[in-house]
CSV table of C-alpha atoms and ligand atoms in Angstrom, one decimal:
chain,number,residue,atom,x,y,z
A,1,UNK,CA,110.5,117.0,66.9
A,2,UNK,CA,108.7,116.8,70.3
A,3,UNK,CA,110.7,116.2,73.3
A,4,UNK,CA,109.6,113.2,75.4
A,5,UNK,CA,109.3,113.4,79.2
A,6,UNK,CA,109.1,110.2,81.4
A,7,UNK,CA,107.2,110.8,84.5
A,8,UNK,CA,107.7,108.3,87.3
A,9,UNK,CA,104.7,108.3,89.8
A,10,UNK,CA,102.7,109.9,87.0
A,11,UNK,CA,99.4,108.4,88.4
A,12,UNK,CA,99.9,110.3,91.7
A,13,UNK,CA,98.7,113.6,92.9
A,14,UNK,CA,101.6,116.0,91.7
A,15,UNK,CA,102.6,113.5,88.8
A,16,UNK,CA,99.3,113.6,87.2
A,17,UNK,CA,98.7,117.3,87.2
A,18,UNK,CA,102.4,117.9,86.0
A,19,UNK,CA,101.5,115.3,82.9
A,20,UNK,CA,98.6,117.6,82.1
A,21,UNK,CA,100.7,120.7,82.2
A,22,UNK,CA,103.7,118.9,80.1
A,23,UNK,CA,101.2,117.9,77.5
A,24,UNK,CA,99.7,121.5,77.4
A,25,UNK,CA,103.3,122.7,76.8
A,26,UNK,CA,103.9,120.4,73.9
A,27,UNK,CA,105.7,117.5,75.4
A,28,UNK,CA,105.0,113.9,74.9
A,29,UNK,CA,104.9,112.3,78.1
A,30,UNK,CA,105.2,108.6,79.1
A,31,UNK,CA,104.0,107.4,82.8
A,32,UNK,CA,105.5,104.8,84.9
A,33,UNK,CA,103.7,104.0,88.2
A,34,UNK,CA,103.3,100.8,90.4
A,35,UNK,CA,99.9,102.1,91.6
A,36,UNK,CA,101.0,101.5,95.4
A,37,UNK,CA,99.7,104.6,96.2
A,38,UNK,CA,97.5,105.7,93.3
A,39,UNK,CA,94.9,104.8,91.0
A,40,UNK,CA,95.1,104.1,87.3
A,41,UNK,CA,92.0,106.2,86.7
A,42,UNK,CA,94.0,109.2,87.2
A,43,UNK,CA,96.1,108.3,83.7
A,44,UNK,CA,93.0,107.9,82.0
A,45,UNK,CA,91.5,111.2,83.4
A,46,UNK,CA,94.7,113.1,82.3
A,47,UNK,CA,94.0,111.7,79.0
A,48,UNK,CA,90.4,112.9,79.2
A,49,UNK,CA,91.8,116.4,80.0
A,50,UNK,CA,94.4,116.7,77.5
A,51,UNK,CA,92.7,114.7,74.8
A,52,UNK,CA,95.9,112.6,74.3
A,53,UNK,CA,96.7,108.8,74.7
A,54,UNK,CA,99.4,108.5,77.2
A,55,UNK,CA,101.8,105.4,77.1
A,56,UNK,CA,101.4,103.9,80.8
A,57,UNK,CA,103.8,101.2,82.3
A,58,UNK,CA,102.8,99.6,85.4
A,59,UNK,CA,106.1,98.8,87.4
A,60,UNK,CA,108.3,99.6,90.5
A,61,UNK,CA,111.1,101.9,89.4
A,62,UNK,CA,113.3,99.9,91.6
A,63,UNK,CA,113.3,97.5,88.8
A,64,UNK,CA,116.3,98.6,86.7
A,65,UNK,CA,115.9,96.3,83.8
A,66,UNK,CA,112.3,97.4,83.2
A,67,UNK,CA,113.5,101.0,83.3
A,68,UNK,CA,116.4,100.0,80.7
A,69,UNK,CA,113.9,98.3,78.7
A,70,UNK,CA,111.7,101.1,78.6
A,71,UNK,CA,114.5,103.7,77.4
A,72,UNK,CA,115.4,101.0,74.7
A,73,UNK,CA,111.7,101.3,73.5
A,74,UNK,CA,111.4,105.0,73.7
A,75,UNK,CA,113.6,107.9,72.9
A,76,UNK,CA,113.2,109.7,76.1
A,77,UNK,CA,114.8,113.3,76.6
A,78,UNK,CA,114.3,113.8,80.2
A,79,UNK,CA,112.9,112.3,83.3
A,80,UNK,CA,110.7,113.8,86.3
A,81,UNK,CA,111.0,111.5,89.2
A,82,UNK,CA,108.1,111.6,91.6
A,83,UNK,CA,107.6,107.9,92.4
A,84,UNK,CA,108.4,107.7,96.2
A,85,UNK,CA,106.7,107.3,99.5
A,86,UNK,CA,105.8,110.4,101.4
A,87,UNK,CA,104.1,109.8,104.8
A,88,UNK,CA,105.9,111.3,107.3
A,89,UNK,CA,104.5,109.5,110.4
A,90,UNK,CA,105.1,106.1,108.5
A,91,UNK,CA,108.6,106.6,107.8
A,92,UNK,CA,109.3,107.1,111.5
A,93,UNK,CA,107.7,103.6,112.0
A,94,UNK,CA,109.3,102.0,108.9
A,95,UNK,CA,112.4,103.6,108.1
A,96,UNK,CA,113.7,100.7,106.0
A,97,UNK,CA,110.4,100.9,103.7
A,98,UNK,CA,111.5,104.6,103.1
A,99,UNK,CA,115.2,104.2,102.7
A,100,UNK,CA,115.0,101.1,100.4
A,101,UNK,CA,112.0,102.5,98.2
A,102,UNK,CA,113.0,106.1,97.9
A,103,UNK,CA,116.8,105.9,97.5
A,104,UNK,CA,116.5,102.5,95.5
A,105,UNK,CA,114.0,103.9,92.9
A,106,UNK,CA,116.4,107.1,92.5
A,107,UNK,CA,119.4,105.0,92.2
A,108,UNK,CA,117.6,102.6,89.8
A,109,UNK,CA,116.3,105.5,87.4
A,110,UNK,CA,119.8,107.2,87.4
A,111,UNK,CA,121.6,103.9,86.6
A,112,UNK,CA,119.3,103.4,83.6
A,113,UNK,CA,119.5,107.0,82.5
A,114,UNK,CA,123.3,106.9,82.6
A,115,UNK,CA,123.5,103.6,80.5
A,116,UNK,CA,121.0,104.6,78.1
A,117,UNK,CA,122.2,108.2,77.5
A,118,UNK,CA,119.1,110.0,78.9
A,119,UNK,CA,120.7,113.5,80.0
A,120,UNK,CA,118.2,115.3,82.2
A,121,UNK,CA,116.3,114.7,85.6
A,122,UNK,CA,114.0,116.9,87.6
A,123,UNK,CA,113.5,115.5,91.0
A,124,UNK,CA,110.7,115.9,93.4
A,125,UNK,CA,112.1,117.4,96.7
A,126,UNK,CA,110.7,119.0,99.7
A,127,UNK,CA,110.9,122.0,101.9
A,128,UNK,CA,111.3,119.3,104.7
A,129,UNK,CA,115.2,119.6,103.9
A,130,UNK,CA,115.2,123.0,105.8
A,131,UNK,CA,113.9,121.7,109.0
A,132,UNK,CA,112.9,124.6,111.0
A,133,UNK,CA,115.0,127.5,109.5
A,134,UNK,CA,116.5,130.1,111.8
A,135,UNK,CA,115.5,132.7,109.3
A,136,UNK,CA,112.7,133.2,107.1
A,137,UNK,CA,111.7,133.1,104.3
A,138,UNK,CA,113.8,130.0,103.4
A,139,UNK,CA,116.2,130.6,100.5
A,140,UNK,CA,118.0,128.2,98.5
A,141,UNK,CA,120.9,129.4,100.6
A,142,UNK,CA,119.5,128.6,103.8
A,143,UNK,CA,121.5,125.8,105.7
A,144,UNK,CA,119.9,122.5,105.7
A,145,UNK,CA,119.1,121.1,109.2
A,146,UNK,CA,119.1,117.4,110.3
A,147,UNK,CA,116.1,115.9,109.0
A,148,UNK,CA,113.1,115.4,111.2
A,149,UNK,CA,112.1,112.1,109.8
A,150,UNK,CA,113.5,109.1,107.6
A,151,UNK,CA,111.3,110.6,104.9
A,152,UNK,CA,112.9,113.8,105.3
A,153,UNK,CA,116.3,112.2,105.2
A,154,UNK,CA,115.6,110.4,101.9
A,155,UNK,CA,114.9,113.8,100.2
A,156,UNK,CA,118.3,115.2,101.6
A,157,UNK,CA,120.1,111.9,100.6
A,158,UNK,CA,118.7,112.0,97.2
A,159,UNK,CA,119.5,115.5,96.6
A,160,UNK,CA,123.2,114.6,97.6
A,161,UNK,CA,123.1,111.5,95.2
A,162,UNK,CA,121.8,113.6,92.3
A,163,UNK,CA,124.4,116.0,93.0
A,164,UNK,CA,127.2,113.6,93.1
A,165,UNK,CA,125.9,112.2,89.7
A,166,UNK,CA,125.6,115.4,87.9
A,167,UNK,CA,128.9,116.6,89.3
A,168,UNK,CA,130.8,113.7,88.6
A,169,UNK,CA,134.0,113.9,85.9
A,170,UNK,CA,132.5,113.2,82.6
A,171,UNK,CA,129.0,113.1,84.0
A,172,UNK,CA,126.3,112.9,81.5
A,173,UNK,CA,123.3,113.8,83.5
A,174,UNK,CA,122.0,117.3,84.5
A,175,UNK,CA,119.6,117.8,87.1
A,176,UNK,CA,117.2,120.1,89.0
A,177,UNK,CA,115.6,119.6,92.2
A,178,UNK,CA,112.4,121.2,93.2
A,179,UNK,CA,111.9,121.9,96.8
A,180,UNK,CA,108.2,121.9,97.4
A,181,UNK,CA,106.4,123.7,100.1
A,182,UNK,CA,102.9,122.5,100.9
A,183,UNK,CA,100.9,121.4,97.7
A,184,UNK,CA,97.4,121.6,97.9
A,185,UNK,CA,94.1,121.9,95.5
A,186,UNK,CA,93.2,120.1,92.4
A,187,UNK,CA,92.9,120.4,88.6
A,188,UNK,CA,90.1,123.0,87.6
A,189,UNK,CA,88.2,120.3,85.8
A,190,UNK,CA,87.8,118.2,89.0
A,191,UNK,CA,88.8,115.2,87.2
A,192,UNK,CA,92.2,115.0,88.9
A,193,UNK,CA,93.3,115.6,92.5
A,194,UNK,CA,94.6,114.2,95.7
A,195,UNK,CA,93.3,110.7,96.7
A,196,UNK,CA,94.7,109.9,100.0
A,197,UNK,CA,94.3,106.3,101.2
A,198,UNK,CA,92.7,105.9,104.6
A,199,UNK,CA,92.9,108.8,107.2
A,200,UNK,CA,94.6,111.8,105.5
A,201,UNK,CA,98.0,113.1,107.1
A,202,UNK,CA,97.6,116.5,105.3
A,203,UNK,CA,95.6,119.3,106.3
A,204,UNK,CA,93.7,120.1,103.2
A,205,UNK,CA,92.3,116.6,102.6
A,206,UNK,CA,91.3,116.4,106.1
A,207,UNK,CA,89.4,119.7,105.9
A,208,UNK,CA,87.5,118.8,102.5
A,209,UNK,CA,86.8,115.3,104.0
A,210,UNK,CA,85.4,117.1,107.2
A,211,UNK,CA,83.4,119.3,105.2
A,212,UNK,CA,82.1,116.3,103.0
A,213,UNK,CA,81.1,114.4,106.5
A,214,UNK,CA,83.5,111.8,106.0
A,215,UNK,CA,85.4,112.9,108.9
A,216,UNK,CA,83.7,114.3,112.1
A,217,UNK,CA,86.0,116.9,113.2
A,218,UNK,CA,89.4,118.1,112.4
A,219,UNK,CA,91.9,118.6,114.8
A,220,UNK,CA,94.1,121.9,114.8
A,221,UNK,CA,97.4,120.8,116.1
A,222,UNK,CA,98.6,123.5,118.3
A,223,UNK,CA,97.3,127.0,119.1
A,224,UNK,CA,100.3,128.1,121.3
A,225,UNK,CA,103.0,128.5,118.5
A,226,UNK,CA,104.8,132.0,118.4
A,227,UNK,CA,102.8,132.9,115.5
A,228,UNK,CA,99.8,135.9,115.1
A,229,UNK,CA,97.1,133.6,115.8
A,230,UNK,CA,99.1,130.8,117.6
A,231,UNK,CA,98.5,128.0,114.9
A,232,UNK,CA,101.6,126.9,112.8
A,233,UNK,CA,102.2,129.0,109.4
A,234,UNK,CA,103.0,127.2,106.1
A,235,UNK,CA,103.3,128.3,102.3
A,236,UNK,CA,100.4,126.6,100.5
A,237,UNK,CA,101.3,125.9,96.7
A,238,UNK,CA,98.4,125.2,94.3
A,239,UNK,CA,99.2,121.9,92.5
A,240,UNK,CA,98.6,123.3,89.0
A,241,UNK,CA,101.1,126.2,89.8
A,242,UNK,CA,103.7,123.5,91.1
A,243,UNK,CA,103.1,121.4,88.0
A,244,UNK,CA,104.0,124.3,85.8
A,245,UNK,CA,107.3,124.8,87.9
A,246,UNK,CA,108.2,121.2,86.5
A,247,UNK,CA,107.6,122.4,82.9
A,248,UNK,CA,109.7,125.5,83.4
A,249,UNK,CA,112.4,123.2,85.1
A,250,UNK,CA,112.1,120.6,82.1
A,251,UNK,CA,112.4,123.3,79.5
A,252,UNK,CA,115.4,124.7,81.2
A,253,UNK,CA,117.2,121.4,81.1
A,254,UNK,CA,116.1,120.3,77.5
A,255,UNK,CA,117.1,123.6,76.2
A,256,UNK,CA,120.5,123.6,78.0
A,257,UNK,CA,119.7,126.7,79.9
A,258,UNK,CA,121.0,125.6,83.2
A,259,UNK,CA,123.8,127.3,84.9
A,260,UNK,CA,125.2,124.2,87.0
A,261,UNK,CA,125.1,120.3,86.6
A,262,UNK,CA,122.8,120.4,89.5
A,263,UNK,CA,120.4,123.3,90.3
A,264,UNK,CA,117.7,123.4,93.1
A,265,UNK,CA,114.9,125.8,93.5
A,266,UNK,CA,111.9,126.5,96.0
A,267,UNK,CA,108.5,126.0,94.7
A,268,UNK,CA,106.0,128.2,97.1
A,269,UNK,CA,104.2,131.3,97.0
A,270,UNK,CA,106.2,133.4,99.4
A,271,UNK,CA,103.2,134.0,101.6
A,272,UNK,CA,102.6,132.2,105.1
A,273,UNK,CA,99.3,131.1,106.1
A,274,UNK,CA,98.2,129.8,109.5
A,275,UNK,CA,96.2,126.6,109.9
A,276,UNK,CA,93.3,128.7,111.3
A,277,UNK,CA,93.6,131.4,108.4
A,278,UNK,CA,93.3,128.3,105.9
A,279,UNK,CA,90.1,126.7,107.5
A,280,UNK,CA,88.4,130.0,107.6
A,281,UNK,CA,89.3,130.9,104.0
A,282,UNK,CA,88.0,127.2,102.9
A,283,UNK,CA,84.8,128.0,104.8
A,284,UNK,CA,84.3,131.3,103.3
A,285,UNK,CA,85.1,130.8,99.6
A,286,UNK,CA,83.1,127.5,99.6
A,287,UNK,CA,80.2,128.6,101.9
A,288,UNK,CA,80.6,125.2,104.0
A,289,UNK,CA,81.2,124.7,107.8
A,290,UNK,CA,84.4,123.0,108.7
A,291,UNK,CA,83.9,121.5,112.2
A,292,UNK,CA,87.3,121.8,114.1
A,293,UNK,CA,88.8,121.8,117.4
A,294,UNK,CA,92.1,122.8,118.9
A,295,UNK,CA,94.4,119.8,120.0
A,296,UNK,CA,97.8,119.6,121.1
A,297,UNK,CA,100.8,119.9,118.8
A,298,UNK,CA,101.5,117.0,116.4
A,299,UNK,CA,105.1,115.5,117.2
A,300,UNK,CA,107.8,116.5,114.8
A,301,UNK,CA,105.9,119.5,113.3
A,302,UNK,CA,107.7,122.8,112.8
A,303,UNK,CA,106.1,126.2,113.9
A,304,UNK,CA,106.6,127.9,110.7
A,305,UNK,CA,108.1,128.0,107.1
A,306,UNK,CA,107.6,129.6,103.7
A,307,UNK,CA,109.5,130.3,100.9
A,308,UNK,CA,111.7,132.9,99.3
A,309,UNK,CA,110.4,132.8,95.5
A,310,UNK,CA,113.2,135.0,94.1
A,311,UNK,CA,115.4,132.2,92.7
A,312,UNK,CA,112.9,130.5,91.0
A,313,UNK,CA,111.3,133.9,89.5
A,314,UNK,CA,114.7,134.9,88.3
A,315,UNK,CA,116.0,131.6,87.0
A,316,UNK,CA,113.0,129.4,85.9
A,317,UNK,CA,110.7,132.5,85.1
A,318,UNK,CA,108.1,130.9,87.1
A,319,UNK,CA,105.9,132.1,90.1
A,320,UNK,CA,102.6,131.1,91.6
A,321,UNK,CA,99.7,132.6,89.8
A,322,UNK,CA,96.4,131.0,91.3
A,323,UNK,CA,94.9,132.6,94.3
A,324,UNK,CA,94.4,130.8,97.7
A,325,UNK,CA,90.5,131.2,97.2
A,326,UNK,CA,90.9,129.3,93.6
A,327,UNK,CA,92.8,126.7,95.0
A,328,UNK,CA,90.6,126.0,97.8
A,329,UNK,CA,87.5,126.2,95.7
A,330,UNK,CA,89.4,123.4,93.6
A,331,UNK,CA,90.0,121.3,96.4
A,332,UNK,CA,86.4,121.4,97.4
A,333,UNK,CA,85.2,120.9,93.9
A,334,UNK,CA,87.4,117.4,93.8
A,335,UNK,CA,86.1,116.4,97.2
A,336,UNK,CA,82.6,116.7,96.0
A,337,UNK,CA,83.4,114.9,92.6
A,338,UNK,CA,84.8,112.1,94.4
A,339,UNK,CA,82.1,111.8,97.0
A,340,UNK,CA,79.5,112.4,94.3
A,341,UNK,CA,78.1,115.4,96.2
A,342,UNK,CA,76.3,117.9,94.0
B,1,UFG,N1,97.5,120.2,110.5
B,1,UFG,C1,96.4,119.8,111.5
B,1,UFG,N2,95.5,119.1,111.6
B,1,UFG,C2,95.5,118.0,110.7
B,1,UFG,C3,96.7,117.9,109.8
B,1,UFG,C4,97.7,119.0,109.6
B,1,UFG,O1,96.5,121.0,112.3
B,1,UFG,O2,94.7,117.2,110.5
B,1,UFG,C5,98.5,121.2,110.7
B,1,UFG,C6,99.9,120.5,110.9
B,1,UFG,O3,100.1,120.5,112.3
B,1,UFG,C7,100.7,121.8,110.0
B,1,UFG,C8,99.8,122.1,109.0
B,1,UFG,O4,98.5,121.8,109.4
B,1,UFG,O5,100.9,122.9,110.8
B,1,UFG,C9,100.1,121.4,107.6
B,1,UFG,O6,100.3,120.0,107.8
B,1,UFG,P1,100.6,119.0,106.7
B,1,UFG,O7,100.6,117.6,107.3
B,1,UFG,O8,99.4,119.4,105.7
B,1,UFG,O9,101.7,119.5,106.1
B,1,UFG,P2,103.2,119.4,106.8
B,1,UFG,O10,103.6,121.0,106.5
B,1,UFG,O11,103.3,118.8,108.0
B,1,UFG,O12,104.1,118.5,105.8
B,1,UFG,C10,104.3,118.9,104.4
B,1,UFG,C11,104.4,117.6,103.5
B,1,UFG,C12,105.5,116.7,103.8
B,1,UFG,C13,106.8,117.7,104.3
B,1,UFG,C14,106.5,118.7,105.3
B,1,UFG,C15,107.8,119.5,105.4
B,1,UFG,O13,103.2,116.7,103.6
B,1,UFG,O14,105.6,115.9,102.7
B,1,UFG,O15,105.4,119.7,104.6
B,1,UFG,O16,108.0,120.4,104.3
B,1,UFG,F1,107.7,116.8,104.7
């Protein structure tokens, strides 16, 4: 019988791409999303891509009764919990919004899973838990540093909560946290992608919107870092590759191949790229100009981080496959689709 995965935040950027890959791998998927930072059209576009009808529930995961009710109605084998707020700057201004929502929704989902006997969860974590590591690449044994923002703190605390739940005596739930580096790009169909509301905080949506003429000029935040060209280094991971890492994690859990009740893996490419290198690669592969200027550093940014991908390769049998050129072409194709540019 097909296994069924509940995807919370399944109308969002990473959730929608993961839903496509889960269906492609033979899973049934149910989506829950409150659409607070996403659009229902993402779910219908996933249906178009996969040719599959997806049961969709619109509610806030903090509503434990609704979650219990969903588990009563559907036999769910595993949950992937994406639903959370993710804007670093906003979390500094409105910390309670982040602690309430991100921790509340996680504990609500875990409570309902525990009561209804749903045994597996994959959690959407972030490389932000490492802060600026002393040594690179960051491995899963790299010590975590004090979070740089309330958003980052919610990711660290969420991992702690999940670990306590999974490692408790007589625990019924097993878990995997995936620590994402910088997810970018869009589905090759250009039917789903990142839909930031307002002015984008992240680099690639700002690049694509500048290339499309929506933004006048991209600011490069700092060229005086201790890096080869002075701009900051990150590990940019294609969202489709990232989605496939979730399928690998879910399979490990539902097939009982986990080596501990709570495991965590980096999801990156292992290849650092600078902000300027990324802009130039985007211009080259898409044949468009991205108007940009160097400005001062952005508060709270780290200088450099990239992943060690060894553990994910060894344990999940997963590694990133798409080239940065394919990824940046997909990001531009999506932006053109959204803007109706030929
Ligand atoms: N950048 C610019 N100009 C912009 C936007 C970003 O130069 O307009 C630079 C940033 O300074 C940084 C790099 O591009 O050096 C990447 O910035 P993003 O905002 O795209 O990504 P971050 O690495 O800052 O943040 C990401 C995720 C967060 C997560 C964080 C740490 O978006 O969710 O990594 O893991 F918390």
